[in-house]
Tab-separated table of C-alpha atoms in Angstrom:
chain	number	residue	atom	x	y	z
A	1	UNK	CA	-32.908	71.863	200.350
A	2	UNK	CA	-36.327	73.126	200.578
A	3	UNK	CA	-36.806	73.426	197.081
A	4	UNK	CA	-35.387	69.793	196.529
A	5	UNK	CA	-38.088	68.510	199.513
A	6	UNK	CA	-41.261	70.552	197.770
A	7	UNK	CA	-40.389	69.050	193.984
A	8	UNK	CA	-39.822	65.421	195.575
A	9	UNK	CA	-42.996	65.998	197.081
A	10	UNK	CA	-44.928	67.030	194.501
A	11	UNK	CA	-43.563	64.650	192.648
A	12	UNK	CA	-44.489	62.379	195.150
A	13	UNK	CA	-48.496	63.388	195.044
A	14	UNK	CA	-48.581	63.494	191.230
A	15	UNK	CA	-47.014	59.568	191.428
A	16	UNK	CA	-50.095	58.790	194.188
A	17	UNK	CA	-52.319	59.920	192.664
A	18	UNK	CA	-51.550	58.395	189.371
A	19	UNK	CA	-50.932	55.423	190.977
A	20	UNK	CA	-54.151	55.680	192.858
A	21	UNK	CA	-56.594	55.659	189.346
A	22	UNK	CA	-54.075	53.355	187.645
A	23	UNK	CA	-54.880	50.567	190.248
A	24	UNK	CA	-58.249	51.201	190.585
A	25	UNK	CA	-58.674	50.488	186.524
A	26	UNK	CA	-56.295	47.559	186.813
A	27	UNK	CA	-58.255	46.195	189.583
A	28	UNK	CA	-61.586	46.677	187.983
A	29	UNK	CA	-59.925	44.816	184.855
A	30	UNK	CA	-58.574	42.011	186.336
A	31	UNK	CA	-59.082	40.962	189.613
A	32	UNK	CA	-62.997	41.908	190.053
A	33	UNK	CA	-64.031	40.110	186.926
A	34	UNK	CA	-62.238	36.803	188.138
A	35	UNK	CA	-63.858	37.547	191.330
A	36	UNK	CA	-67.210	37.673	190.189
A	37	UNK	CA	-66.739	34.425	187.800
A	38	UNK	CA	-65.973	32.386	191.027
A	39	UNK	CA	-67.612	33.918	193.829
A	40	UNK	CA	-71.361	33.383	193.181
A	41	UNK	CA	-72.766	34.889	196.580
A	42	UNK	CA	-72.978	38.666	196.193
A	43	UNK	CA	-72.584	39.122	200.096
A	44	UNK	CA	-69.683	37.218	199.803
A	45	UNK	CA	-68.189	38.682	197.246
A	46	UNK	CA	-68.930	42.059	198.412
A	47	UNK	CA	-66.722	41.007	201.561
A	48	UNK	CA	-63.840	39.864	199.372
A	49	UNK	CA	-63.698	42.799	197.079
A	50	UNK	CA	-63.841	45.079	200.944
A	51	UNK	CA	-61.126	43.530	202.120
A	52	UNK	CA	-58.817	43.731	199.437
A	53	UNK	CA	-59.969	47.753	199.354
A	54	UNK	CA	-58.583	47.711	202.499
A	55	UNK	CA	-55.518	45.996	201.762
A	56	UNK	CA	-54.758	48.298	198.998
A	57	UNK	CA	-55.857	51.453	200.890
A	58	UNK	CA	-52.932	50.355	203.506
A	59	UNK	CA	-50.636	50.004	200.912
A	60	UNK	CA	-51.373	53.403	199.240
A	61	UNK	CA	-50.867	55.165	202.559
A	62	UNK	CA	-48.011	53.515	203.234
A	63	UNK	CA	-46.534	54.158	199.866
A	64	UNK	CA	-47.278	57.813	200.613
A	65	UNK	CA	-45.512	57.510	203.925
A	66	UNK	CA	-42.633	56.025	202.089
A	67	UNK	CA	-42.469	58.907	199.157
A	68	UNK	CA	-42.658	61.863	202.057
A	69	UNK	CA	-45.821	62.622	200.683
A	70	UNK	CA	-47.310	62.620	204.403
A	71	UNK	CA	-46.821	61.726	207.748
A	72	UNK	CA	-49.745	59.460	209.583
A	73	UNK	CA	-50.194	58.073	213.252
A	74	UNK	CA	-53.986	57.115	214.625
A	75	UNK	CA	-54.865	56.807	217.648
A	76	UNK	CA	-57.877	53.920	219.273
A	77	UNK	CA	-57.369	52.636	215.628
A	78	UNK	CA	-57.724	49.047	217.487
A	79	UNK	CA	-61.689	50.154	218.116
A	80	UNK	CA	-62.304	50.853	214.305
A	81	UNK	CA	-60.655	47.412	212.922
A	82	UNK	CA	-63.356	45.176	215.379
A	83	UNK	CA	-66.368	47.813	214.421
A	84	UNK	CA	-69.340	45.673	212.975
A	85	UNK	CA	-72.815	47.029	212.068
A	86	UNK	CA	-71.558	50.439	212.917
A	87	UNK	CA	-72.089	53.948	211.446
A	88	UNK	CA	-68.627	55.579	211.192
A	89	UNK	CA	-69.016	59.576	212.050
A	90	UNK	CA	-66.229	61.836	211.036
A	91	UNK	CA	-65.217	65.421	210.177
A	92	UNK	CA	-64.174	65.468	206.243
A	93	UNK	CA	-61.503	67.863	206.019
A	94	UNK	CA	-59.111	66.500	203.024
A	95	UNK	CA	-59.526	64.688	199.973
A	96	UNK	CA	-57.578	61.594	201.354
A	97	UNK	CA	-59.903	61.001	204.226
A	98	UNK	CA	-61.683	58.114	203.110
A	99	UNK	CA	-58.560	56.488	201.912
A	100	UNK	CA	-57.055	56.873	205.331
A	101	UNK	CA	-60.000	55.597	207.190
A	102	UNK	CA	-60.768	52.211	204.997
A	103	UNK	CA	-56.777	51.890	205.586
A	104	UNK	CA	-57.642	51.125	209.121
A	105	UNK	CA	-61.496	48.941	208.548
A	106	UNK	CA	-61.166	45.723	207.164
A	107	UNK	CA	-64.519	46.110	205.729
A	108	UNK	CA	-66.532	48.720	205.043
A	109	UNK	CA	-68.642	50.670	202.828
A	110	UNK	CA	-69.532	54.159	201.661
A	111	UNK	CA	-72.228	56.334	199.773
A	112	UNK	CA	-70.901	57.187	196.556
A	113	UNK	CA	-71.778	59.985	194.254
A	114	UNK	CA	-73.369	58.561	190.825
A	115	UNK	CA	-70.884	60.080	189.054
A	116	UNK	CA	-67.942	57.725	190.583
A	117	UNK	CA	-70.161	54.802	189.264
A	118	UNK	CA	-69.575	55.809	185.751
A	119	UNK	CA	-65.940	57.614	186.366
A	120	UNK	CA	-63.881	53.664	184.345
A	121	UNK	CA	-60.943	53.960	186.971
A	122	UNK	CA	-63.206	53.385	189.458
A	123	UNK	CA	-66.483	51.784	188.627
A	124	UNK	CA	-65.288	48.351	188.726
A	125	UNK	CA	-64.401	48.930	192.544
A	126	UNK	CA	-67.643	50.281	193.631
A	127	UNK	CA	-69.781	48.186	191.769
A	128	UNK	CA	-67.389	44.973	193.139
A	129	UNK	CA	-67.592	46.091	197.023
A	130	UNK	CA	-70.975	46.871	197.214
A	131	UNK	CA	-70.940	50.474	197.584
A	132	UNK	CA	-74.013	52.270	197.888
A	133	UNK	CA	-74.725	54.560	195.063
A	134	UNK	CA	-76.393	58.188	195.631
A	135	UNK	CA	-78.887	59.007	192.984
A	136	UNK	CA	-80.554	61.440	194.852
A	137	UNK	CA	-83.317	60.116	196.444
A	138	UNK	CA	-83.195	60.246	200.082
A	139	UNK	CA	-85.598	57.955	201.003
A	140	UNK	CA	-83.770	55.169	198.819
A	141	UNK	CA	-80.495	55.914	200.540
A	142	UNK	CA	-81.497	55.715	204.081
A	143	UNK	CA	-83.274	52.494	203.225
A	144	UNK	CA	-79.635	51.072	201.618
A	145	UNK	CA	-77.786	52.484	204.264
A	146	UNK	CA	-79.899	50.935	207.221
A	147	UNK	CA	-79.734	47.342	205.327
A	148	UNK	CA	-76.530	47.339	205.108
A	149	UNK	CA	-75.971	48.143	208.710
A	150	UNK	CA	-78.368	45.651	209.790
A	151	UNK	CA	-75.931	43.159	207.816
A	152	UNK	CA	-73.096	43.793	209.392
A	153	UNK	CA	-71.164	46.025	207.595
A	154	UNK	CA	-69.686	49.285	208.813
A	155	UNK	CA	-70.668	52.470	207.005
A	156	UNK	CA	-68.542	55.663	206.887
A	157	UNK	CA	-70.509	58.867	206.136
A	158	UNK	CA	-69.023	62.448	206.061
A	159	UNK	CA	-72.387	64.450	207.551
A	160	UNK	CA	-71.592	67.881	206.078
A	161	UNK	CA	-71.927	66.521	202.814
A	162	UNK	CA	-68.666	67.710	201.676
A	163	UNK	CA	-65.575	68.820	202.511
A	164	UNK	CA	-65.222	70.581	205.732
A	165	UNK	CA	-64.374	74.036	205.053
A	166	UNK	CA	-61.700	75.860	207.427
A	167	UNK	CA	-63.478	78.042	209.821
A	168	UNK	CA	-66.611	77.823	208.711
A	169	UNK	CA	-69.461	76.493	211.087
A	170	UNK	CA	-70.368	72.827	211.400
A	171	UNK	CA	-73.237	72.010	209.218
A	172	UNK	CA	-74.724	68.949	209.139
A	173	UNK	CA	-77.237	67.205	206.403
A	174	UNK	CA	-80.096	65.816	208.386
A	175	UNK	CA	-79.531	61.891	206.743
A	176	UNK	CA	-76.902	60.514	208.725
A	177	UNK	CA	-79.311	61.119	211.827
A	178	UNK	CA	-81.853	59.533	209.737
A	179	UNK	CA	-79.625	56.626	208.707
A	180	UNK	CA	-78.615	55.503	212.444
A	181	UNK	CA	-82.537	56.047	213.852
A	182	UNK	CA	-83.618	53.735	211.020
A	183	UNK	CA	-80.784	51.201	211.393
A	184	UNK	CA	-80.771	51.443	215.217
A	185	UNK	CA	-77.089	51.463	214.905
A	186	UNK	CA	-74.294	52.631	216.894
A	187	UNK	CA	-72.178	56.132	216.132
A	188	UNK	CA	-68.347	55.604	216.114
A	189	UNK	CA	-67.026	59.131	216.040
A	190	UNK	CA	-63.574	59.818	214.831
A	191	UNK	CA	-61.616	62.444	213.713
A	192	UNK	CA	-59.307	63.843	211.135
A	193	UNK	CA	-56.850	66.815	211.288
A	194	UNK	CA	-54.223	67.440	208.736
A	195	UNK	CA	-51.381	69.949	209.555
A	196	UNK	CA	-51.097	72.115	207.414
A	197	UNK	CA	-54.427	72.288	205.877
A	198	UNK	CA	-54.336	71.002	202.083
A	199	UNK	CA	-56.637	68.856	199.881
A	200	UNK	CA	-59.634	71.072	200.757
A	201	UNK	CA	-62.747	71.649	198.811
A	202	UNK	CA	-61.632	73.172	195.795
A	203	UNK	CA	-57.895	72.856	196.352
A	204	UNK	CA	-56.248	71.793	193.424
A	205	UNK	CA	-54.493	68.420	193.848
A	206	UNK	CA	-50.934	69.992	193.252
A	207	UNK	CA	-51.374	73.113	195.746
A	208	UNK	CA	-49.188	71.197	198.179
A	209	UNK	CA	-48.210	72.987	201.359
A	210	UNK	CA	-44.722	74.356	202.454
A	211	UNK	CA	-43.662	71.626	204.194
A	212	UNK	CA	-44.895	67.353	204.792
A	213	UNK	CA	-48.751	66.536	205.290
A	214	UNK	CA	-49.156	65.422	208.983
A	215	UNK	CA	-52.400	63.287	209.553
A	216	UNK	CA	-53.805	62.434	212.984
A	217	UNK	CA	-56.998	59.867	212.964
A	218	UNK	CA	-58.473	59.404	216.258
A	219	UNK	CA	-61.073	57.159	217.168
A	220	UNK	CA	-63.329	58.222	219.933
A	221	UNK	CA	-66.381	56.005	221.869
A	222	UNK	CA	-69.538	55.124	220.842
A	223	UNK	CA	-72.879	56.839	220.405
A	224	UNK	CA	-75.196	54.776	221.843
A	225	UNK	CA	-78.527	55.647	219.645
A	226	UNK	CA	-81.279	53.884	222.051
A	227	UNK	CA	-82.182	57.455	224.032
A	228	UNK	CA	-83.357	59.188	220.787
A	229	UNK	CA	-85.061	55.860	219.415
A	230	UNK	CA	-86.940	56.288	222.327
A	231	UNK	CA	-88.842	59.295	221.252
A	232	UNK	CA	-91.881	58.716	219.857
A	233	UNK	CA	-91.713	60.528	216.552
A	234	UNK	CA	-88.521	59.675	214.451
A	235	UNK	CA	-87.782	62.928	213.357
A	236	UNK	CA	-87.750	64.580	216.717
A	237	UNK	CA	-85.240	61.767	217.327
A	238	UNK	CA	-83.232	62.129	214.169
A	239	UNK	CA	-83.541	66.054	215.053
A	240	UNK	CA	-82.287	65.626	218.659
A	241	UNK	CA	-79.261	63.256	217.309
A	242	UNK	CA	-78.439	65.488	214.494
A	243	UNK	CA	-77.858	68.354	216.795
A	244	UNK	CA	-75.623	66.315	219.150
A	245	UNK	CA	-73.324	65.518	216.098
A	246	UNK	CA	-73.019	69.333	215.126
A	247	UNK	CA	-72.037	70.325	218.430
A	248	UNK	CA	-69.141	67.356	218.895
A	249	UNK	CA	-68.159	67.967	216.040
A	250	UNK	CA	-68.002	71.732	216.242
A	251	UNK	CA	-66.009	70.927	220.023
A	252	UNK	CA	-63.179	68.799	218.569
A	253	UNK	CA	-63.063	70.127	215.574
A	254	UNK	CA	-62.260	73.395	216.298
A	255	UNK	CA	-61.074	73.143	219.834
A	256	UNK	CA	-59.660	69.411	220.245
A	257	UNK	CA	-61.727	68.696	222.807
A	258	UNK	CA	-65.069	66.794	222.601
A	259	UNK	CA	-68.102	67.691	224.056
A	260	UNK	CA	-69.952	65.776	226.127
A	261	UNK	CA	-73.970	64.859	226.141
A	262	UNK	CA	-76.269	64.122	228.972
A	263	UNK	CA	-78.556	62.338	226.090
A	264	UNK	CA	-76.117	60.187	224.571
A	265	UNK	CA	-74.537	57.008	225.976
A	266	UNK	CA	-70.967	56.431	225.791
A	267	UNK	CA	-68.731	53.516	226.171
């Protein structure tokens, strides 16, 4: 029986993920184009295209659910789903993570790598949605990351860059601190645990573990960024916030329990 339940599982990823690139191409064949022959307004458009990401993100976890791929619960998910103008903070520990989170945001956005713009499953969906595209510069990308705060939309950035790796200290890149002093934007932390540990940085795709995928996505308060937009010199600010986030995320990341700050208002 536990041979049967690991080949119907990896069959079961190998079918996701298929299915996964399959309706990103279909989507970027069919439904975008029509999308941008009768929706004129890019803001507008860039909602649409959100929204049905979301949609489709729902349905892909749910599929997985369905397959025994994974088991999912989230908790404060309420808190996400009514998020506007807010800069999403979360640990990055599995490939999925971003699929999982825009399962639960009806609209949001996300700094993708330049590659993914030219990868053809996929460039129809980040071109359609808005996405903000990483070429490098960092001045550029703060700049597109504030605006489309101020806008409205929610932003989800991973601040270690990459996947978290197992054990290793928190280390965070200095531009999501940047990013919320510019936009003078709200922090909604969350995080992500997956029991047993699998789609990690460098983890093949079909390394699955010995047994079901358990995700937990919880939602935690606010970062209030007022008290370090306060200082007088930005990057003391962005320095002060930036070592806040390393040492929550250090807390509940490896101990479950988050660590509180004098500094930073909560609600």
């Amino acid at each position: 029986m536990k041979r049967l339940d690991y080949l119907w599982r990896l069959f079961g990823t190998a079918l996701s993920f298929a299915s996964f690139g399959i309706g990103g191409l279909v989507l970027s064949l069919t439904v975008f184009p029509l999308m941008n022959l009768f929706v004129r307004n890019l803001d507008a458009r860039a909602a649409y295209a959100q929204r049905l990401v979301h949609v489709m993100f729902r349905l892909h976890r749910n599929f997985m659910v369905a397959m025994g791929v994974l088991d999912f619960e989230a908790h404060n998910a309420e808190a996400l789903a009514q998020d506007e103008g807010v800069l999403v903070v979360a640990n990055h520990p599995t490939l999925l993570d971003v699929v999982l989170l825009m399962s639960l945001m009806r609209r949001s956005q996300c700094i993708v790598k330049a590659e993914i713009w030219r990868n053809p499953f996929m460039r129809g969906v980040v071109n359609a949605t808005g996405y903000i595209r990483n070429d490098g510069d960092a001045e550029t990308l703060v700049a597109d990351c504030a605006q489309a705060l101020a806008a409205g939309n929610n932003l989800i950035v991973f601040p270690e860059g990459s996947r978290t790796v197992p054990g290793a200290p928190v280390k965070l890149q200095r531009g999501v601190a940047n990013i919320a002093i510019r936009a003078g934007s709200p922090i909604r932390l969350v995080t992500i645990r997956c029991e047993p540990p699998t789609l990690m940085k460098g983890q093949k795709w079909y390394r699955i573990p010995p047994r079901r995928m358990h995700f937990t996505i919880t939602v935690h308060g606010l970062v209030e960024t007022g008290a370090y937009i306060g200082e007088s010199v930005p990057s003391i600010a962005a320095r002060r916030l930036n070592e806040f986030l390393a040492e929550w995320l250090t807390g509940e990341v490896g101990h479950g329990t988050a660590r509180r700050s004098n500094s930073a208002s909560h609600r």
